Short mmCIF file of C-alpha atoms in Angstrom, two decimals:
data_model
loop_
_atom_site.label_atom_id
_atom_site.label_comp_id
_atom_site.label_asym_id
_atom_site.label_seq_id
_atom_site.Cartn_x
_atom_site.Cartn_y
_atom_site.Cartn_z
CA MET A 1 89.33 -124.84 -87.60
CA ARG A 2 88.16 -127.82 -85.47
CA ILE A 3 87.84 -127.05 -81.76
CA ALA A 4 87.43 -129.75 -79.20
CA LEU A 5 86.26 -129.25 -75.90
CA LEU A 6 87.07 -132.17 -73.62
CA GLY A 7 84.86 -132.44 -70.69
CA GLY A 8 82.46 -130.45 -73.33
CA THR A 9 79.41 -131.76 -71.08
CA GLY A 10 80.32 -129.59 -67.93
CA ASP A 11 79.50 -125.97 -67.45
CA ILE A 12 82.32 -124.16 -68.71
CA GLY A 13 82.35 -126.55 -71.81
CA GLN A 14 78.78 -125.72 -72.44
CA GLY A 15 79.33 -122.09 -72.47
CA LEU A 16 82.40 -122.21 -74.75
CA ALA A 17 80.61 -124.85 -77.01
CA LEU A 18 77.48 -122.41 -77.57
CA ARG A 19 79.58 -119.33 -78.07
CA PHE A 20 81.98 -120.91 -80.61
CA ALA A 21 79.07 -122.55 -82.37
CA ARG A 22 77.07 -119.35 -82.75
CA ASP A 23 79.72 -116.66 -83.11
CA THR A 24 82.29 -118.56 -85.22
CA ASP A 25 82.48 -120.62 -88.25
CA HIS A 26 84.62 -123.16 -86.62
CA GLU A 27 83.54 -126.86 -86.20
CA VAL A 28 82.83 -127.79 -82.39
CA LEU A 29 83.66 -131.10 -81.04
CA ILE A 30 82.20 -132.08 -77.64
CA GLY A 31 84.39 -134.62 -75.82
CA SER A 32 83.53 -136.80 -72.65
CA ARG A 33 84.96 -139.67 -71.09
CA ASP A 34 81.67 -141.19 -72.22
CA PRO A 35 80.69 -140.75 -75.99
CA GLU A 36 77.08 -141.22 -75.22
CA LYS A 37 76.92 -138.52 -72.84
CA ALA A 38 78.67 -136.26 -75.24
CA ARG A 39 76.02 -136.83 -77.96
CA ASP A 40 73.16 -136.01 -75.43
CA ALA A 41 74.78 -132.89 -74.70
CA VAL A 42 75.28 -132.00 -78.39
CA ASP A 43 71.56 -132.68 -78.78
CA THR A 44 70.72 -130.13 -76.07
CA TYR A 45 73.29 -127.54 -77.33
CA GLU A 46 71.95 -128.02 -80.97
CA GLU A 47 68.43 -127.45 -79.85
CA ASN A 48 69.37 -124.41 -78.06
CA LEU A 49 71.19 -122.83 -80.96
CA GLU A 50 68.75 -124.11 -83.59
CA SER A 51 66.15 -122.25 -81.37
CA ARG A 52 67.98 -118.89 -82.02
CA GLY A 53 68.46 -119.68 -85.71
CA ALA A 54 72.03 -120.34 -85.33
CA ASP A 55 73.91 -122.69 -87.56
CA ALA A 56 74.81 -125.69 -85.33
CA ASP A 57 78.20 -127.40 -86.30
CA VAL A 58 78.73 -129.51 -83.26
CA LYS A 59 79.58 -133.21 -82.87
CA GLY A 60 79.94 -135.45 -79.79
CA PHE A 61 82.89 -137.90 -79.38
CA ALA A 62 85.02 -139.67 -76.65
CA ASN A 63 87.60 -137.44 -75.37
CA GLU A 64 90.43 -139.23 -77.27
CA MET A 65 88.57 -139.05 -80.58
CA ALA A 66 87.61 -135.42 -80.48
CA ALA A 67 91.35 -134.42 -79.38
CA ASP A 68 92.50 -136.66 -82.37
CA ARG A 69 90.20 -134.75 -84.85
CA ALA A 70 90.75 -131.14 -83.45
CA ASP A 71 93.46 -128.32 -84.29
CA VAL A 72 92.60 -126.52 -80.90
CA VAL A 73 91.88 -128.85 -77.73
CA VAL A 74 90.27 -127.19 -74.72
CA LEU A 75 90.77 -128.96 -71.42
CA SER A 76 87.40 -127.86 -70.12
CA VAL A 77 87.40 -130.29 -67.02
CA PRO A 78 87.56 -129.59 -63.34
CA PRO A 79 91.18 -128.99 -62.17
CA TYR A 80 91.76 -132.30 -60.44
CA TYR A 81 91.14 -134.18 -63.73
CA ALA A 82 93.36 -131.81 -66.14
CA GLY A 83 96.48 -133.74 -65.89
CA ASP A 84 94.93 -136.95 -66.19
CA THR A 85 92.88 -135.90 -69.09
CA VAL A 86 95.92 -134.58 -70.89
CA GLU A 87 97.73 -137.81 -70.39
CA ALA A 88 94.54 -139.85 -71.50
CA VAL A 89 94.58 -137.89 -74.82
CA ALA A 90 98.41 -137.53 -75.04
CA ASP A 91 98.74 -139.95 -78.14
CA ASN A 92 95.88 -137.74 -79.92
CA LEU A 93 97.91 -134.71 -79.52
CA ASP A 94 100.89 -133.43 -81.76
CA SER A 95 102.89 -130.06 -82.62
CA ASP A 96 100.13 -129.08 -84.74
CA THR A 97 97.46 -129.21 -81.85
CA ILE A 98 97.05 -126.38 -79.32
CA LEU A 99 96.16 -127.58 -75.91
CA VAL A 100 94.20 -124.62 -74.25
CA THR A 101 93.56 -124.87 -70.46
CA PRO A 102 90.99 -122.90 -68.44
CA ALA A 103 91.23 -124.56 -65.21
CA VAL A 104 91.78 -123.37 -61.73
CA GLY A 105 92.57 -124.82 -58.55
CA MET A 106 90.43 -123.42 -55.61
CA GLN A 107 89.47 -124.40 -52.08
CA GLY A 108 86.52 -122.94 -50.27
CA ASP A 109 85.99 -122.16 -46.64
CA GLU A 110 83.11 -120.06 -44.95
CA ASP A 111 84.77 -116.98 -46.17
CA GLY A 112 84.82 -117.71 -49.81
CA LEU A 113 86.93 -119.26 -52.10
CA HIS A 114 90.86 -119.02 -52.23
CA TYR A 115 93.36 -119.75 -55.08
CA HIS A 116 95.02 -123.05 -54.54
CA PRO A 117 97.40 -123.87 -57.05
CA PRO A 118 99.21 -127.12 -57.48
CA GLY A 119 102.95 -127.39 -56.54
CA THR A 120 103.90 -126.55 -60.36
CA GLY A 121 102.88 -123.12 -59.32
CA SER A 122 99.48 -122.93 -61.63
CA VAL A 123 97.08 -125.70 -63.22
CA THR A 124 98.09 -124.06 -66.43
CA GLN A 125 101.77 -125.02 -65.89
CA LEU A 126 100.81 -128.41 -64.65
CA VAL A 127 98.79 -129.12 -67.89
CA ALA A 128 102.21 -127.88 -69.81
CA GLU A 129 104.39 -130.27 -67.58
CA ARG A 130 102.08 -133.50 -68.21
CA ALA A 131 101.48 -132.35 -71.99
CA PRO A 132 103.84 -134.02 -74.66
CA GLY A 133 106.89 -131.99 -75.03
CA GLU A 134 106.18 -130.87 -78.56
CA VAL A 135 102.54 -129.83 -78.05
CA PRO A 136 101.98 -125.87 -77.40
CA VAL A 137 100.00 -125.00 -74.15
CA VAL A 138 97.91 -121.94 -74.05
CA GLY A 139 96.21 -120.74 -70.80
CA ALA A 140 92.85 -118.93 -71.41
CA PHE A 141 89.14 -118.60 -70.43
CA HIS A 142 89.91 -119.05 -66.72
CA ASN A 143 87.94 -116.30 -65.55
CA LEU A 144 84.72 -116.55 -67.30
CA ALA A 145 81.59 -117.28 -65.49
CA ALA A 146 79.96 -120.48 -67.16
CA ASP A 147 76.55 -119.46 -66.41
CA ALA A 148 77.29 -116.05 -68.15
CA LEU A 149 78.63 -117.84 -71.27
CA SER A 150 75.75 -120.56 -71.35
CA ASP A 151 73.21 -117.82 -71.43
CA LEU A 152 73.25 -116.77 -74.91
CA ASP A 153 70.73 -113.85 -74.16
CA ASN A 154 73.39 -112.35 -72.24
CA GLU A 155 75.72 -109.77 -74.27
CA LEU A 156 79.43 -110.28 -72.95
CA ASP A 157 81.47 -107.40 -72.16
CA LEU A 158 84.56 -109.15 -70.92
CA ASP A 159 88.30 -109.84 -71.27
CA THR A 160 89.97 -113.10 -71.33
CA LEU A 161 93.60 -113.51 -70.26
CA LEU A 162 96.11 -115.50 -72.44
CA VAL A 163 99.53 -116.75 -71.19
CA ALA A 164 101.70 -119.15 -73.53
CA ASP A 165 105.14 -119.77 -74.09
CA ASP A 166 104.69 -120.48 -77.92
CA ASP A 167 103.74 -117.10 -79.74
CA ASP A 168 102.06 -118.50 -82.61
CA ALA A 169 99.76 -120.91 -80.38
CA LYS A 170 98.91 -117.76 -78.27
CA GLU A 171 98.13 -115.82 -81.37
CA THR A 172 95.89 -118.43 -82.85
CA VAL A 173 94.06 -118.94 -79.44
CA ARG A 174 93.75 -115.04 -79.50
CA ASN A 175 92.16 -114.64 -82.58
CA LEU A 176 89.66 -117.61 -81.62
CA ALA A 177 88.70 -115.77 -78.45
CA ASN A 178 88.22 -112.52 -80.03
CA GLU A 179 85.87 -114.31 -82.33
CA ILE A 180 83.49 -114.56 -79.39
CA GLU A 181 81.04 -111.69 -79.40
CA GLY A 182 81.92 -109.33 -76.68
CA LEU A 183 85.13 -111.09 -75.64
CA ARG A 184 88.41 -109.59 -75.70
CA ALA A 185 91.77 -111.41 -75.56
CA LEU A 186 94.64 -109.77 -73.52
CA ASP A 187 98.22 -111.11 -73.47
CA VAL A 188 99.64 -111.75 -70.08
CA GLY A 189 103.05 -113.15 -71.29
CA PRO A 190 104.46 -116.73 -70.78
CA LEU A 191 103.11 -119.54 -68.87
CA ALA A 192 105.00 -118.25 -65.74
CA ASN A 193 102.61 -115.59 -65.30
CA ALA A 194 99.61 -118.03 -65.15
CA ALA A 195 99.24 -117.87 -61.24
CA GLU A 196 97.96 -114.24 -61.21
CA VAL A 197 95.53 -114.99 -64.11
CA GLU A 198 94.28 -118.01 -62.26
CA SER A 199 93.62 -116.46 -58.89
CA VAL A 200 90.99 -113.79 -60.35
CA THR A 201 88.85 -116.87 -60.97
CA PRO A 202 88.17 -117.17 -56.80
CA LEU A 203 88.21 -113.33 -56.70
CA VAL A 204 85.12 -112.90 -58.97
CA ILE A 205 83.45 -115.66 -57.25
CA ASN A 206 83.93 -113.99 -53.90
CA ILE A 207 82.79 -110.63 -55.34
CA ALA A 208 79.50 -112.45 -56.66
CA LYS A 209 79.10 -113.76 -53.01
CA TYR A 210 79.33 -110.38 -51.35
CA ASN A 211 77.66 -108.06 -53.44
CA ASP A 212 74.14 -108.66 -53.95
CA ASP A 213 73.96 -106.71 -57.32
CA LEU A 214 76.52 -108.65 -59.00
CA HIS A 215 76.11 -112.19 -60.48
CA ASP A 216 78.22 -114.25 -62.76
CA VAL A 217 81.08 -111.82 -62.46
CA GLY A 218 83.38 -111.22 -65.08
CA VAL A 219 86.41 -108.80 -65.30
CA LYS A 220 87.39 -106.03 -67.89
CA PHE A 221 90.83 -104.04 -67.76
CA ASN A 222 91.14 -100.67 -68.67
CA MET B 1 86.59 -86.53 -41.70
CA ARG B 2 90.38 -86.20 -41.50
CA ILE B 3 92.20 -88.88 -43.95
CA ALA B 4 95.95 -89.48 -43.26
CA LEU B 5 97.89 -90.83 -46.03
CA LEU B 6 101.21 -92.22 -44.33
CA GLY B 7 103.94 -92.31 -46.96
CA GLY B 8 101.70 -89.68 -48.49
CA THR B 9 104.64 -88.38 -50.77
CA GLY B 10 105.15 -91.66 -52.60
CA ASP B 11 103.21 -92.31 -55.80
CA ILE B 12 99.87 -93.94 -54.65
CA GLY B 13 99.67 -91.62 -51.72
CA GLN B 14 99.90 -88.67 -54.19
CA GLY B 15 97.36 -90.02 -56.22
CA LEU B 16 94.96 -90.73 -53.28
CA ALA B 17 95.79 -87.30 -51.74
CA LEU B 18 95.05 -85.71 -54.96
CA ARG B 19 91.78 -87.53 -55.46
CA PHE B 20 90.48 -87.20 -51.89
CA ALA B 21 91.31 -83.66 -51.92
CA ARG B 22 89.52 -82.72 -55.16
CA ASP B 23 86.48 -85.04 -54.77
CA THR B 24 85.66 -85.05 -51.19
CA ASP B 25 84.90 -82.55 -48.36
CA HIS B 26 87.45 -84.46 -45.90
CA GLU B 27 90.85 -82.89 -44.83
CA VAL B 28 93.76 -84.66 -46.11
CA LEU B 29 96.89 -85.11 -43.84
CA ILE B 30 100.07 -86.08 -45.85
CA GLY B 31 102.36 -88.11 -43.37
CA SER B 32 106.08 -88.72 -44.04
CA ARG B 33 109.08 -90.11 -41.64
CA ASP B 34 110.58 -86.54 -42.58
CA PRO B 35 107.70 -83.86 -42.14
CA GLU B 36 109.62 -81.42 -44.21
CA LYS B 37 109.24 -83.60 -47.17
CA ALA B 38 105.61 -83.99 -46.24
CA ARG B 39 105.03 -80.21 -46.44
CA ASP B 40 107.13 -79.99 -49.63
CA ALA B 41 104.72 -82.73 -51.12
CA VAL B 42 101.62 -80.47 -49.93
CA ASP B 43 103.19 -77.78 -51.67
CA THR B 44 103.08 -79.53 -54.88
CA TYR B 45 99.83 -81.00 -54.53
CA GLU B 46 98.33 -77.60 -53.60
CA GLU B 47 99.71 -76.11 -56.71
CA ASN B 48 98.27 -78.82 -58.88
CA LEU B 49 94.86 -78.76 -57.21
CA GLU B 50 94.60 -74.87 -57.27
CA SER B 51 95.56 -74.77 -61.04
CA ARG B 52 92.24 -76.56 -61.52
CA GLY B 53 90.37 -74.37 -59.40
CA ALA B 54 89.92 -77.12 -56.60
CA ASP B 55 89.94 -76.43 -52.84
CA ALA B 56 92.88 -77.78 -51.52
CA ASP B 57 92.63 -78.59 -47.78
CA VAL B 58 95.91 -80.69 -47.44
CA LYS B 59 98.60 -80.53 -44.58
CA GLY B 60 101.86 -82.16 -44.10
CA PHE B 61 103.12 -83.81 -40.96
CA ALA B 62 105.51 -86.57 -39.53
CA ASN B 63 103.69 -89.95 -39.96
CA GLU B 64 102.85 -90.23 -36.12
CA MET B 65 101.44 -86.74 -36.04
CA ALA B 66 99.23 -87.28 -39.19
CA ALA B 67 98.14 -90.65 -37.80
CA ASP B 68 97.17 -89.07 -34.37
CA ARG B 69 94.96 -86.38 -36.21
CA ALA B 70 93.31 -88.70 -38.45
CA ASP B 71 90.08 -90.81 -38.55
CA VAL B 72 91.14 -92.83 -41.22
CA VAL B 73 94.87 -93.77 -41.82
CA VAL B 74 96.04 -95.15 -45.18
CA LEU B 75 99.32 -96.81 -45.01
CA SER B 76 100.59 -95.83 -48.64
CA VAL B 77 103.86 -97.11 -48.10
CA PRO B 78 105.95 -99.92 -49.83
CA PRO B 79 104.95 -103.50 -48.71
CA TYR B 80 108.40 -104.01 -46.67
CA TYR B 81 107.66 -100.96 -44.53
CA ALA B 82 104.02 -101.77 -43.94
CA GLY B 83 104.65 -103.79 -40.67
CA ASP B 84 107.37 -101.17 -39.37
CA THR B 85 105.13 -98.19 -40.23
CA VAL B 86 102.22 -99.66 -38.43
CA GLU B 87 104.15 -100.23 -35.31
CA ALA B 88 105.66 -96.68 -35.59
CA VAL B 89 102.32 -95.09 -35.28
CA ALA B 90 100.79 -97.87 -33.04
CA ASP B 91 100.63 -95.25 -30.24
CA ASN B 92 98.69 -92.76 -32.51
CA LEU B 93 95.63 -95.24 -33.08
CA ASP B 94 92.98 -96.19 -31.22
CA SER B 95 89.65 -98.00 -32.00
CA ASP B 96 88.16 -95.00 -33.45
CA THR B 97 90.86 -94.96 -36.07
CA ILE B 98 90.43 -96.86 -39.37
CA LEU B 99 93.83 -98.36 -40.58
CA VAL B 100 93.60 -98.68 -44.48
CA THR B 101 96.19 -100.82 -46.14
CA PRO B 102 96.83 -100.74 -49.99
CA ALA B 103 100.20 -102.37 -50.16
CA VAL B 104 101.01 -105.55 -52.04
CA GLY B 105 104.11 -107.82 -52.15
CA MET B 106 105.51 -108.67 -55.49
CA GLN B 107 108.53 -110.00 -57.10
CA GLY B 108 109.85 -109.34 -60.64
CA ASP B 109 111.77 -111.40 -62.95
CA GLU B 110 111.95 -111.34 -66.69
CA ASP B 111 108.58 -112.57 -67.29
CA GLY B 112 106.73 -109.87 -65.33
CA LEU B 113 105.78 -109.30 -61.62
CA HIS B 114 104.70 -112.26 -59.46
CA TYR B 115 102.48 -112.07 -56.36
CA HIS B 116 104.52 -112.80 -53.40
CA PRO B 117 102.66 -112.36 -50.18
CA PRO B 118 104.32 -112.66 -46.62
CA GLY B 119 103.95 -115.91 -44.36
CA THR B 120 100.37 -114.20 -42.76
CA GLY B 121 98.91 -114.86 -46.41
CA SER B 122 98.74 -111.42 -47.42
CA VAL B 123 100.13 -107.96 -46.73
CA THR B 124 96.73 -106.93 -45.56
CA GLN B 125 96.72 -109.71 -42.85
CA LEU B 126 100.27 -108.73 -41.85
CA VAL B 127 99.09 -105.17 -41.33
CA ALA B 128 96.20 -106.55 -39.27
CA GLU B 129 98.55 -108.64 -37.06
CA ARG B 130 100.95 -105.82 -36.41
CA ALA B 131 98.05 -103.37 -35.61
CA PRO B 132 97.05 -102.90 -31.91
CA GLY B 133 94.16 -105.43 -31.44
CA GLU B 134 91.25 -102.80 -30.95
CA VAL B 135 92.17 -100.91 -34.33
CA PRO B 136 90.12 -102.02 -37.17
CA VAL B 137 91.87 -102.73 -40.33
CA VAL B 138 90.50 -102.53 -43.99
CA GLY B 139 92.13 -103.55 -47.02
CA ALA B 140 91.69 -101.24 -49.96
CA PHE B 141 92.99 -99.19 -53.05
CA HIS B 142 95.39 -102.38 -54.12
CA ASN B 143 94.96 -102.29 -57.60
CA LEU B 144 94.94 -98.75 -58.54
CA ALA B 145 97.55 -97.60 -60.83
CA ALA B 146 99.25 -94.59 -59.18
CA ASP B 147 99.71 -92.67 -62.48
CA ALA B 148 96.08 -93.25 -63.24
CA LEU B 149 95.14 -91.66 -60.07
CA SER B 150 97.79 -88.66 -60.01
CA ASP B 151 96.63 -87.55 -63.40
CA LEU B 152 93.47 -85.57 -62.57
CA ASP B 153 92.62 -85.17 -66.17
CA ASN B 154 92.43 -88.84 -66.39
CA GLU B 155 88.70 -89.73 -65.85
CA LEU B 156 88.61 -92.70 -63.55
CA ASP B 157 86.00 -95.61 -64.50
CA LEU B 158 87.48 -98.44 -62.01
CA ASP B 159 86.64 -100.60 -59.20
CA THR B 160 88.52 -100.98 -55.92
CA LEU B 161 87.96 -104.07 -53.76
CA LEU B 162 87.56 -104.05 -49.92
CA VAL B 163 88.50 -106.69 -47.44
CA ALA B 164 87.95 -106.23 -43.60
CA ASP B 165 86.54 -108.27 -40.49
CA ASP B 166 84.89 -105.06 -39.07
CA ASP B 167 81.68 -104.23 -41.11
CA ASP B 168 81.45 -100.63 -39.64
CA ALA B 169 84.96 -99.85 -40.82
CA LYS B 170 84.52 -101.50 -44.20
CA GLU B 171 81.35 -99.41 -44.84
CA THR B 172 83.26 -96.19 -43.86
CA VAL B 173 85.97 -96.95 -46.21
CA ARG B 174 83.44 -97.91 -48.82
CA ASN B 175 81.62 -94.55 -48.70
CA LEU B 176 85.04 -92.88 -48.75
CA ALA B 177 86.10 -94.64 -51.89
CA ASN B 178 82.79 -94.22 -53.44
CA GLU B 179 83.32 -90.51 -53.14
CA ILE B 180 86.17 -90.49 -55.61
CA GLU B 181 84.71 -89.71 -58.96
CA GLY B 182 84.68 -92.89 -61.09
CA LEU B 183 85.59 -95.12 -58.52
CA ARG B 184 83.27 -97.79 -57.22
CA ALA B 185 84.11 -100.02 -54.15
CA LEU B 186 83.15 -103.54 -54.08
CA ASP B 187 82.98 -105.86 -51.00
CA VAL B 188 85.03 -108.96 -51.14
CA GLY B 189 84.43 -110.14 -47.39
CA PRO B 190 86.69 -110.62 -44.49
CA LEU B 191 90.72 -110.13 -44.55
CA ALA B 192 91.08 -113.77 -44.98
CA ASN B 193 90.02 -113.18 -48.88
CA ALA B 194 92.76 -110.49 -49.29
CA ALA B 195 95.46 -112.61 -51.27
CA GLU B 196 93.18 -112.94 -54.28
CA VAL B 197 92.53 -109.06 -54.15
CA GLU B 198 96.43 -108.35 -53.85
CA SER B 199 97.47 -110.59 -56.37
CA VAL B 200 95.46 -108.49 -58.89
CA THR B 201 98.12 -105.92 -58.46
CA PRO B 202 100.90 -107.87 -60.44
CA LEU B 203 98.29 -108.97 -62.95
CA VAL B 204 97.47 -105.44 -64.06
CA ILE B 205 101.14 -104.50 -64.12
CA ASN B 206 101.59 -107.54 -66.44
CA ILE B 207 99.02 -106.45 -68.59
CA ALA B 208 100.36 -103.26 -69.29
CA LYS B 209 103.77 -104.77 -70.12
CA TYR B 210 102.30 -106.97 -72.89
CA ASN B 211 99.54 -105.22 -74.42
CA ASP B 212 100.77 -101.90 -76.17
CA ASP B 213 97.50 -100.22 -76.17
CA LEU B 214 96.99 -100.36 -72.43
CA HIS B 215 98.76 -98.34 -69.89
CA ASP B 216 98.34 -97.73 -65.98
CA VAL B 217 95.84 -100.89 -66.25
CA GLY B 218 92.92 -101.08 -63.73
CA VAL B 219 90.09 -103.24 -63.49
CA LYS B 220 86.24 -103.30 -63.43
CA PHE B 221 83.92 -106.22 -62.45
CA ASN B 222 80.64 -106.68 -64.29
#
């Protein structure tokens, strides 16, 4: 499969790119609004992967072209760009492309971060609303600390939570997530259950803020 | 210390009573609106504890009397009773009594449970608002599955998350929670951070609903 990471030069995009490239046989496409920036990021990722003896099958493109070539498109962009990015690549998506959204709306104050969803109830549902009707949308990878993913020396022992209305698309993303070493995908039902998944993201950041011995906090359910 | 579990005949009250009685040296007071019901519950808990060779220091009272005698008062009542229960025992609380609230507002539909906080932002903050001004309030024990607690054969490996504006009260509850075997208390800052803590409760119930191999789901941060 081909996995496109739109906004793949950002922190969560980098983490997912490195893990997918190292742990799976899939082709990883880095998308950016600026294709030059995407190719620069690819150079850095390849250097990192090759220094570890990992096969680096990563390419850089403009977001539209990355989306056009991919089977799975991950919207690894900040939440306030998520809707616009979907619309920018809408012509490059179809019913065979799975759109994956890890973005979460948050607002900070002196106490910490707070969950701040859009009027649709969650960013995941906003993405589903803005995507062409035939494109299946899966919420995934919301609660992973970017730094924990990007540091390939760090052995993961984490869960990621999936929401989707399309069961086949969810199954594909579940298998994909499970291919990342140390990551376990759990089903949390339809898109309507996305808000409680997303709100774990400000929570884990607050836990890192208030507990000196915890950094890049992730979550495991048992 | 004396720990009162108001509504201690309910499922989360039972779980906390059994764990505090078995794992700590503190005295456990079961409170109920009906003191007869509290004493009946105590009989059941004592039978369970004694069958395991555990010292059972548990007594049953009306909520008001349990609160009056306790150093730590846990509001283990359903969320829609939390405010009224605080007011019912308000005269029995003072600045030396720590009020602990584990209640979470949820609403269910066919998809699952959804976080449904009151207008104050969280049940934890609602309790703080309804409590007498001098009484320190700590949010804790929100995300523990009652059945997992109540089954003393079940070895816990769980976190519980604490929010409070009063650092001394938080520290007391932190130590208390850490005395329960297999439970680790983590600090999540002030009461203003309660909503993200509470919303983990519908999430873990949804995870149990959609993953056949997971029951009585709890959470661990790493």
